[in-house]
Amino acid sequence: MRSGTIAWLCGSIWVLLQSELPLMFWGLSMVAALLALALPRPWRLVAWFVCGACWTGWHAAQWDHARARPDALATQIETVGTIEGLPRPYGDGWRFLFRPQAYEAGRRIGSTLPTRWQVDWYAAPVAPGPGETWRFTLRFRSPGVSAYPGAYDPARSMLRRGVSALATVVPNATAQRQASPDWGSLAAVRGHYATIMADVPSIPGTEGVLRALAVADRSAIPEPVWARFRDTGTAHLLAISGLHITLVASMGVLFGMLLWRVWIHLPGAPARRDAVLPLAVMAATGYAALAAFSLPTTRALIMLLVPLLAFATRRRVSPSHGLALACLGILIIDPFAPLDAGFWLSFGAVVLILAAVARRPMHTSALGDWLRIQALLCVGLVPITLATFGHVPLASFPANLVSIPWVTLTVVPATLFGVLLYPWAPAAANGAWRVAETCLSALNVYLDWLISYLPPISFHIPGAGPMTLAAIGVALMAAPSGMPGRWVGALLLGTLLMPPASSVDNEIELSVLASPRALMVVAAQGSHTLVYGSGGHGRLGADDAVRVILPYLASRGRSAIDVLVVGADSGGQRGGVRSLLEAGSVGRMLQPPGFPWPVPGARPCRDERVSAFVRIRMVRTRAGGKPGCALVFQGLEAVLVVAATGLEQVMDLAQTEGSWLVTTARALQTLARAPETATTALAGNPEQGVLARWTNGRWCHWRIQDTGPVAFALDARGHLTVTDRAASRRGFWGRAGATPVSAPERNPVSCRLT
């Protein structure tokens, strides 16, 4: 079972690593692999591998067929469907999952019936509720891609959650509620408790935490609360995990023991095992249902039910076999689980706990066991934590040492007692929730004190090689005490600290980052970093600097910005200035004249040369608009111009064959004529009418938000080369919409990158 589960997991990972889904008859291959399980052991492992690949590939193909086709994007459709889960506030509106039931006649979005859509409803006149049926007029949009480590990848998130399309409710269109959920339905119960707990006044620093622990709704947790738990390595306590499910099951066991004490005196009383286990399963399943069987909760429930089932059937199952069976069950229920960091954190933590227990010396105390387990967890989960969050919380060991038992024994029981008491005694429920918040507030004091002395350390996100060596190092460190060479594991784990390869001093690396709102460029020469444009604001308050620029710099091992250039005085180019200044060191800042956020030491940009090949130029639109800054990278045969405004003044620089113009769609639409020879990399989506009027000249454009970051390199000899950095990392989920958009068919020009 253990080797078969590992082979199944490897087959699933193999499919998820493909840039294109293999053309296979998934069903026939699955049947053949199941028949091959009767063969001798070596062939059985191959059969397990094929089963995992076919199962994951079949689900991936179903999702690929159901997702919105590129020709359906930017179109409107009227549909009726049901809201799934709890809608969450999103800026001035709401975001929710929507399962369509009927389309507008003659319109299809995907090749097959979609699973669910993610819908944004801005300026909603009423709040949508879970389980309600609505009629909407929706407009679909492209998810875009983000193919560098540490950045949020919307297409991958869609695959992970089974979302086949992203849509927005059309403003001023009719939106009608067709039906409400039944009063006793799960959706109504969850929505009722979420509303009640939202109305309860919270102690500062505890906002939204009780809702997360009760109904798995973390949308109300503010960023400062997230940051406190993230910086101390205790963010896992905000999710309903195996620890919480086990606690609830233990409560069911205690209640069952009390009932059995009464039943034992009655005729036909069941055995203690038969009286206790059903209540434990019911309690754990009910808690998971209250969380709508979210993926982390379902994973924790399966891992608990496996040993309970073995105990009920009086079968001896070793912990490793039980863990393998739980992993196999999760991969069957959720084939895309390996894409989630929580999958690796959960099973990695259980494996490390089992390893610590197996290495337990004789005659040790419970406190010694607890310290040893926490130490091994803090060290062993460093590779996954670093790959997921880009930093290592130094306070993780002392924080978890206190936080786990404190939250488990005080906050969670008080929260759940409030949930149970509210239907009969609302005042007592509010008192229980107040006790939970008081306990959590006391924990916050301890966590803040730890952060003041042990702040998290940010590292670059390692590549596949260091991650593999670090995983081997963790395995060696968790090996039994008698195994020789365990000390080598610490050396292998240290490979995570190796700095990434930096660019050569006489070469410039330039990356155009993906964002639908703004133009963002990072230029690196040796250890020096120049950032052009700071991104725009999102509706949730998070700007592109936090979501795009900072994760990219972390993935390249760059913590300081030597020069920050604001390309234009517009929200799409300066929205993230404050985030960049607060996040790290900014050497000097160049800004257009009259910039509204004066920064000490900043000065207006002017025509100057910052290196042998880079020149900063101030441009102004001919119509007398606001000035802006432009970057000019001068090669021997080609020129690369980066500008967010004033294109008429810089177009003459990019007229040679092979030159590039990197700009925004809004700026491009102000041009009266198309670029003659330059290939244009765009941030944003220009109107088709603008493209249609440009029928002369050899030009094309490339939408960065669909293709991912594009990298340029300018060497010491002045040769400009272009590479599609996203191509090597893009999975099959980011394939749709990634084809370059060329000029009208009357004048086709290939935009393929070399």
Short mmCIF file of C-alpha atoms in Angstrom, two decimals, residues 244-629:
data_model
loop_
_atom_site.label_atom_id
_atom_site.label_comp_id
_atom_site.label_asym_id
_atom_site.label_seq_id
_atom_site.Cartn_x
_atom_site.Cartn_y
_atom_site.Cartn_z
CA HIS A 244 -9.06 20.74 15.29
CA ILE A 245 -10.91 17.77 13.77
CA THR A 246 -9.19 15.44 16.24
CA LEU A 247 -10.17 17.73 19.11
CA VAL A 248 -13.83 17.64 18.07
CA ALA A 249 -13.69 13.87 17.68
CA SER A 250 -12.21 13.63 21.18
CA MET A 251 -15.14 15.66 22.48
CA GLY A 252 -17.43 13.16 20.80
CA VAL A 253 -15.54 10.33 22.49
CA LEU A 254 -15.95 11.95 25.91
CA PHE A 255 -19.65 12.50 25.32
CA GLY A 256 -19.99 8.90 24.17
CA MET A 257 -18.25 7.68 27.31
CA LEU A 258 -20.77 9.59 29.45
CA LEU A 259 -23.70 8.11 27.54
CA TRP A 260 -22.21 4.63 27.78
CA ARG A 261 -22.02 4.99 31.54
CA VAL A 262 -25.82 5.40 31.48
CA TRP A 263 -26.52 2.72 28.86
CA ILE A 264 -24.43 0.09 30.60
CA HIS A 265 -27.18 -0.39 33.20
CA LEU A 266 -29.88 -0.88 30.56
CA PRO A 267 -30.69 -4.18 28.84
CA GLY A 268 -29.13 -4.56 25.37
CA ALA A 269 -26.49 -1.91 26.03
CA PRO A 270 -23.85 -1.73 23.27
CA ALA A 271 -20.18 -2.32 23.85
CA ARG A 272 -18.15 0.72 24.74
CA ARG A 273 -16.41 0.70 21.37
CA ASP A 274 -19.72 0.62 19.49
CA ALA A 275 -21.13 3.47 21.58
CA VAL A 276 -18.15 5.79 21.38
CA LEU A 277 -16.91 5.55 17.79
CA PRO A 278 -20.17 6.59 16.04
CA LEU A 279 -20.34 9.77 18.15
CA ALA A 280 -16.70 10.58 17.39
CA VAL A 281 -17.31 10.15 13.67
CA MET A 282 -20.52 12.18 13.82
CA ALA A 283 -18.83 15.01 15.70
CA ALA A 284 -15.88 15.19 13.31
CA THR A 285 -18.10 14.92 10.23
CA GLY A 286 -20.49 17.59 11.55
CA TYR A 287 -17.60 19.99 12.13
CA ALA A 288 -16.33 19.34 8.62
CA ALA A 289 -19.84 19.93 7.26
CA LEU A 290 -20.01 23.25 9.10
CA ALA A 291 -16.86 24.15 7.18
CA ALA A 292 -18.61 23.04 3.92
CA PHE A 293 -16.13 20.18 3.53
CA SER A 294 -13.44 22.56 2.36
CA LEU A 295 -10.33 20.91 0.97
CA PRO A 296 -8.15 21.26 4.10
CA THR A 297 -11.04 20.09 6.27
CA THR A 298 -11.79 17.10 4.06
CA ARG A 299 -8.13 16.16 4.07
CA ALA A 300 -8.05 16.28 7.87
CA LEU A 301 -11.30 14.30 8.13
CA ILE A 302 -9.99 11.49 5.93
CA MET A 303 -6.77 11.28 7.91
CA LEU A 304 -8.85 10.88 11.09
CA LEU A 305 -11.40 8.40 9.71
CA VAL A 306 -8.74 5.93 8.56
CA PRO A 307 -7.49 5.03 12.06
CA LEU A 308 -11.03 5.18 13.48
CA LEU A 309 -12.24 2.74 10.84
CA ALA A 310 -9.35 0.39 11.55
CA PHE A 311 -10.14 0.58 15.26
CA ALA A 312 -13.84 -0.12 14.63
CA THR A 313 -13.08 -3.19 12.50
CA ARG A 314 -10.53 -4.42 15.06
CA ARG A 315 -7.72 -4.42 12.54
CA ARG A 316 -4.17 -3.48 13.35
CA VAL A 317 -2.97 -0.82 10.95
CA SER A 318 0.49 0.64 11.32
CA PRO A 319 0.68 4.45 11.31
CA SER A 320 2.56 4.45 8.00
CA HIS A 321 -0.10 2.26 6.34
CA GLY A 322 -2.84 4.47 7.72
CA LEU A 323 -1.07 7.56 6.42
CA ALA A 324 -0.65 5.97 2.98
CA LEU A 325 -4.34 5.03 2.87
CA ALA A 326 -5.35 8.56 3.86
CA CYS A 327 -3.08 10.03 1.18
CA LEU A 328 -4.55 7.71 -1.46
CA GLY A 329 -8.08 8.66 -0.44
CA ILE A 330 -7.29 12.36 -0.75
CA LEU A 331 -5.69 11.88 -4.18
CA ILE A 332 -8.83 10.05 -5.34
CA ILE A 333 -11.22 12.67 -3.98
CA ASP A 334 -9.02 15.64 -4.93
CA PRO A 335 -6.63 14.75 -7.80
CA PHE A 336 -5.18 18.29 -7.86
CA ALA A 337 -4.22 18.26 -4.16
CA PRO A 338 -0.45 18.20 -4.93
CA LEU A 339 -0.80 21.75 -6.29
CA ASP A 340 -1.73 22.95 -2.81
CA ALA A 341 1.01 23.74 -0.32
CA GLY A 342 -1.33 22.62 2.45
CA PHE A 343 -1.18 19.06 1.09
CA TRP A 344 2.59 18.93 1.54
CA LEU A 345 2.52 20.77 4.86
CA SER A 346 -0.12 18.42 6.29
CA PHE A 347 1.45 15.16 5.24
CA GLY A 348 4.96 16.44 5.82
CA ALA A 349 4.03 17.35 9.39
CA VAL A 350 2.48 13.92 10.03
CA VAL A 351 5.52 12.13 8.59
CA LEU A 352 7.85 14.18 10.80
CA ILE A 353 5.69 13.52 13.87
CA LEU A 354 5.78 9.78 13.17
CA ALA A 355 9.54 9.97 12.72
CA ALA A 356 9.94 11.82 16.01
CA VAL A 357 7.78 9.28 17.84
CA ALA A 358 9.67 6.36 16.31
CA ARG A 359 12.97 7.86 17.50
CA ARG A 360 11.59 8.37 21.00
CA PRO A 361 14.19 7.43 23.62
CA MET A 362 13.26 5.25 26.53
CA HIS A 363 11.93 6.83 29.73
CA THR A 364 11.27 10.31 28.34
CA SER A 365 8.63 12.69 29.63
CA ALA A 366 5.70 14.07 27.69
CA LEU A 367 7.34 17.50 27.74
CA GLY A 368 10.49 16.06 26.19
CA ASP A 369 8.43 14.39 23.45
CA TRP A 370 6.60 17.66 22.76
CA LEU A 371 9.84 19.64 22.50
CA ARG A 372 11.41 17.07 20.18
CA ILE A 373 8.37 16.97 17.88
CA GLN A 374 8.18 20.76 17.63
CA ALA A 375 11.90 21.08 16.93
CA LEU A 376 11.74 18.51 14.15
CA LEU A 377 8.64 20.15 12.66
CA CYS A 378 10.19 23.63 12.67
CA VAL A 379 13.33 22.40 10.89
CA GLY A 380 11.75 19.80 8.62
CA LEU A 381 9.07 22.10 7.19
CA VAL A 382 11.53 24.88 6.28
CA PRO A 383 11.82 23.85 2.59
CA ILE A 384 8.04 23.85 2.07
CA THR A 385 7.61 27.07 4.05
CA LEU A 386 10.34 28.84 2.12
CA ALA A 387 9.00 27.68 -1.26
CA THR A 388 5.46 28.78 -0.34
CA PHE A 389 5.91 32.03 1.57
CA GLY A 390 9.44 33.15 0.68
CA HIS A 391 10.49 33.64 4.30
CA VAL A 392 11.42 31.62 7.36
CA PRO A 393 9.79 32.61 10.69
CA LEU A 394 12.50 32.45 13.32
CA ALA A 395 9.86 32.57 16.06
CA SER A 396 8.17 29.41 14.79
CA PHE A 397 9.53 27.08 17.48
CA PRO A 398 8.68 29.13 20.61
CA ALA A 399 5.44 30.37 19.02
CA ASN A 400 4.06 26.93 18.16
CA LEU A 401 5.29 25.52 21.45
CA VAL A 402 2.73 27.71 23.24
CA SER A 403 0.17 28.54 20.53
CA ILE A 404 -0.83 25.00 19.56
CA PRO A 405 -1.91 23.80 23.02
CA TRP A 406 -3.31 27.23 23.94
CA VAL A 407 -5.54 27.53 20.86
CA THR A 408 -6.50 23.85 20.96
CA LEU A 409 -7.49 23.79 24.62
CA THR A 410 -9.02 27.26 25.01
CA VAL A 411 -9.91 29.13 21.80
CA VAL A 412 -11.35 26.28 19.71
CA PRO A 413 -13.48 24.68 22.49
CA ALA A 414 -14.93 28.06 23.49
CA THR A 415 -15.73 28.88 19.88
CA LEU A 416 -17.49 25.58 19.25
CA PHE A 417 -19.39 25.73 22.54
CA GLY A 418 -20.72 29.09 21.40
CA VAL A 419 -21.86 27.54 18.11
CA LEU A 420 -23.70 24.77 19.99
CA LEU A 421 -25.26 27.12 22.55
CA TYR A 422 -26.49 29.86 20.24
CA PRO A 423 -29.81 28.24 19.12
CA TRP A 424 -30.93 27.86 22.75
CA ALA A 425 -28.96 30.52 24.67
CA PRO A 426 -27.62 33.36 22.50
CA ALA A 427 -26.33 35.28 25.51
CA ALA A 428 -24.32 32.27 26.71
CA ALA A 429 -22.97 31.80 23.18
CA ASN A 430 -21.80 35.41 23.06
CA GLY A 431 -20.11 34.88 26.41
CA ALA A 432 -18.31 31.80 25.11
CA TRP A 433 -17.12 33.70 22.06
CA ARG A 434 -15.94 36.54 24.29
CA VAL A 435 -13.90 34.06 26.31
CA ALA A 436 -12.36 32.71 23.08
CA GLU A 437 -11.41 36.21 21.93
CA THR A 438 -9.93 37.04 25.33
CA CYS A 439 -7.75 33.92 25.19
CA LEU A 440 -6.71 34.80 21.65
CA SER A 441 -5.93 38.38 22.64
CA ALA A 442 -3.64 37.10 25.40
CA LEU A 443 -1.87 34.93 22.83
CA ASN A 444 -1.39 37.96 20.58
CA VAL A 445 0.62 39.69 23.29
CA TYR A 446 3.01 36.74 23.38
CA LEU A 447 3.29 36.56 19.58
CA ASP A 448 3.96 40.29 19.25
CA TRP A 449 6.70 40.01 21.85
CA LEU A 450 8.31 37.16 19.87
CA ILE A 451 8.18 39.14 16.60
CA SER A 452 9.92 42.09 18.24
CA TYR A 453 12.91 39.87 19.08
CA LEU A 454 12.72 37.24 16.31
CA PRO A 455 11.42 38.85 13.09
CA PRO A 456 11.05 36.61 10.02
CA ILE A 457 13.93 36.40 7.58
CA SER A 458 13.20 36.65 3.86
CA PHE A 459 15.15 34.52 1.41
CA HIS A 460 15.05 34.03 -2.32
CA ILE A 461 12.76 31.20 -3.40
CA PRO A 462 15.06 28.26 -4.23
CA GLY A 463 14.97 26.30 -7.45
CA ALA A 464 14.29 22.63 -7.99
CA GLY A 465 17.89 21.57 -7.31
CA PRO A 466 18.29 23.12 -3.84
CA MET A 467 14.76 22.04 -2.92
CA THR A 468 15.55 18.42 -3.81
CA LEU A 469 18.77 18.47 -1.79
CA ALA A 470 16.96 20.07 1.15
CA ALA A 471 14.25 17.37 1.04
CA ILE A 472 16.94 14.69 1.14
CA GLY A 473 18.53 16.52 4.05
CA VAL A 474 15.25 16.55 5.99
CA ALA A 475 14.81 12.82 5.34
CA LEU A 476 18.31 12.15 6.72
CA MET A 477 17.71 14.29 9.79
CA ALA A 478 14.43 12.45 10.50
CA ALA A 479 16.02 9.02 10.03
CA PRO A 480 16.48 6.65 13.01
CA SER A 481 19.29 7.46 15.42
CA GLY A 482 21.41 4.49 14.38
CA MET A 483 21.65 5.55 10.75
CA PRO A 484 25.16 6.83 9.89
CA GLY A 485 25.66 10.15 8.13
CA ARG A 486 22.62 11.88 9.57
CA TRP A 487 24.72 15.00 10.08
CA VAL A 488 24.95 15.34 6.29
CA GLY A 489 21.25 16.29 6.34
CA ALA A 490 22.04 19.61 8.00
CA LEU A 491 24.56 20.42 5.25
CA LEU A 492 22.04 19.56 2.53
CA LEU A 493 19.40 21.68 4.24
CA GLY A 494 21.87 24.56 4.15
CA THR A 495 21.76 24.59 0.34
CA LEU A 496 18.57 26.64 0.66
CA LEU A 497 20.74 29.55 1.81
CA MET A 498 22.83 29.58 -1.36
CA PRO A 499 22.28 32.85 -3.26
CA PRO A 500 20.89 32.61 -6.78
CA ALA A 501 23.07 33.23 -9.78
CA SER A 502 23.14 36.95 -10.43
CA SER A 503 23.43 38.63 -13.77
CA VAL A 504 26.87 39.47 -15.16
CA ASP A 505 28.09 42.99 -14.46
CA ASN A 506 28.42 43.83 -18.14
CA GLU A 507 24.99 42.42 -19.06
CA ILE A 508 21.50 43.69 -18.34
CA GLU A 509 18.52 41.45 -17.58
CA LEU A 510 15.17 43.11 -18.10
CA SER A 511 11.86 41.44 -17.18
CA VAL A 512 8.43 42.78 -18.12
CA LEU A 513 6.07 41.61 -15.38
CA ALA A 514 2.46 40.60 -15.89
CA SER A 515 -0.39 42.81 -14.72
CA PRO A 516 -3.67 43.81 -16.40
CA ARG A 517 -3.52 47.26 -14.82
CA ALA A 518 -0.01 48.61 -15.13
CA LEU A 519 3.40 48.43 -16.74
CA MET A 520 6.11 47.03 -14.44
CA VAL A 521 9.69 46.36 -15.51
CA VAL A 522 12.64 45.10 -13.47
CA ALA A 523 16.16 45.66 -14.85
CA ALA A 524 19.14 43.94 -13.18
CA GLN A 525 22.80 44.49 -13.87
CA GLY A 526 25.09 42.59 -11.53
CA SER A 527 23.95 43.36 -7.99
CA HIS A 528 22.10 46.54 -9.02
CA THR A 529 18.33 46.61 -9.50
CA LEU A 530 16.16 49.18 -11.26
CA VAL A 531 12.36 49.04 -11.09
CA TYR A 532 10.21 50.97 -13.56
CA GLY A 533 6.60 51.47 -12.47
CA SER A 534 5.20 50.39 -9.12
CA GLY A 535 1.89 48.92 -10.31
CA GLY A 536 -1.70 49.83 -9.68
CA HIS A 537 -4.20 49.32 -6.90
CA GLY A 538 -6.62 46.39 -6.72
CA ARG A 539 -10.14 46.58 -5.42
CA LEU A 540 -9.16 44.74 -2.24
CA GLY A 541 -6.46 47.26 -1.41
CA ALA A 542 -3.58 44.96 -2.35
CA ASP A 543 -1.50 46.61 -5.05
CA ASP A 544 0.69 45.13 -7.78
CA ALA A 545 3.84 45.87 -5.79
CA VAL A 546 2.75 43.35 -3.14
CA ARG A 547 1.28 40.81 -5.53
CA VAL A 548 3.80 40.95 -8.38
CA ILE A 549 6.96 43.03 -7.92
CA LEU A 550 8.02 41.97 -4.43
CA PRO A 551 7.49 38.22 -5.03
CA TYR A 552 9.47 38.48 -8.25
CA LEU A 553 12.36 40.28 -6.55
CA ALA A 554 12.33 37.65 -3.80
CA SER A 555 12.46 34.85 -6.36
CA ARG A 556 15.57 36.48 -7.87
CA GLY A 557 17.23 36.99 -4.48
CA ARG A 558 17.04 40.80 -4.64
CA SER A 559 15.96 42.56 -1.47
CA ALA A 560 17.01 46.14 -2.33
CA ILE A 561 15.97 48.48 -5.14
CA ASP A 562 18.77 50.81 -6.23
CA VAL A 563 16.63 52.99 -8.52
CA LEU A 564 12.82 53.26 -8.54
CA VAL A 565 11.40 55.07 -11.56
CA VAL A 566 7.76 56.09 -11.65
CA GLY A 567 6.84 56.12 -15.30
CA ALA A 568 3.74 58.32 -15.14
CA ASP A 569 1.62 60.20 -12.65
CA SER A 570 -1.30 57.78 -12.87
CA GLY A 571 -2.78 55.20 -10.52
CA GLY A 572 -1.66 52.41 -12.82
CA GLN A 573 2.01 53.37 -12.43
CA ARG A 574 2.36 54.75 -8.90
CA GLY A 575 -0.17 52.70 -6.91
CA GLY A 576 2.48 50.55 -5.26
CA VAL A 577 5.10 53.19 -4.42
CA ARG A 578 4.20 53.18 -0.75
CA SER A 579 4.35 49.37 -0.54
CA LEU A 580 7.81 49.29 -2.14
CA LEU A 581 9.11 51.97 0.22
CA GLU A 582 7.73 50.15 3.26
CA ALA A 583 8.89 46.70 2.17
CA GLY A 584 12.59 47.30 1.77
CA SER A 585 15.48 49.52 0.86
CA VAL A 586 15.02 51.94 -2.05
CA GLY A 587 18.22 53.75 -2.94
CA ARG A 588 16.83 56.65 -4.92
CA MET A 589 13.54 57.44 -6.57
CA LEU A 590 12.95 59.26 -9.82
CA GLN A 591 9.49 60.65 -10.40
CA PRO A 592 7.70 62.92 -12.86
CA PRO A 593 7.52 66.61 -11.94
CA GLY A 594 4.62 67.34 -9.61
CA PHE A 595 4.41 63.81 -8.25
CA PRO A 596 1.70 63.82 -5.51
CA TRP A 597 3.65 61.66 -3.02
CA PRO A 598 6.93 63.45 -2.35
CA VAL A 599 9.57 61.11 -1.00
CA PRO A 600 12.62 62.36 0.91
CA GLY A 601 15.58 62.27 -1.42
CA ALA A 602 13.47 61.76 -4.55
CA ARG A 603 13.90 64.08 -7.50
CA PRO A 604 12.24 64.63 -10.84
CA CYS A 605 13.52 62.47 -13.63
CA ARG A 606 15.45 64.09 -16.44
CA ASP A 607 17.49 62.96 -19.42
CA GLU A 608 20.41 61.06 -17.93
CA ARG A 609 22.41 57.89 -18.44
CA VAL A 610 22.39 55.42 -15.54
CA SER A 611 24.69 52.82 -17.15
CA ALA A 612 26.55 52.12 -20.37
CA PHE A 613 23.37 50.96 -22.13
CA VAL A 614 20.50 52.49 -20.13
CA ARG A 615 19.24 56.02 -20.49
CA ILE A 616 16.36 57.66 -18.62
CA ARG A 617 14.47 60.22 -20.62
CA MET A 618 11.69 62.57 -19.55
CA VAL A 619 8.88 62.81 -22.09
CA ARG A 620 5.72 64.89 -22.30
CA THR A 621 2.65 64.29 -24.43
CA ARG A 622 2.19 66.71 -27.30
CA ALA A 623 -1.31 67.53 -26.13
CA GLY A 624 0.18 69.18 -23.07
CA GLY A 625 -0.61 66.36 -20.70
CA LYS A 626 1.32 65.32 -17.63
CA PRO A 627 4.98 64.42 -18.08
CA GLY A 628 6.44 61.01 -17.49
CA CYS A 629 9.68 59.03 -17.58
#
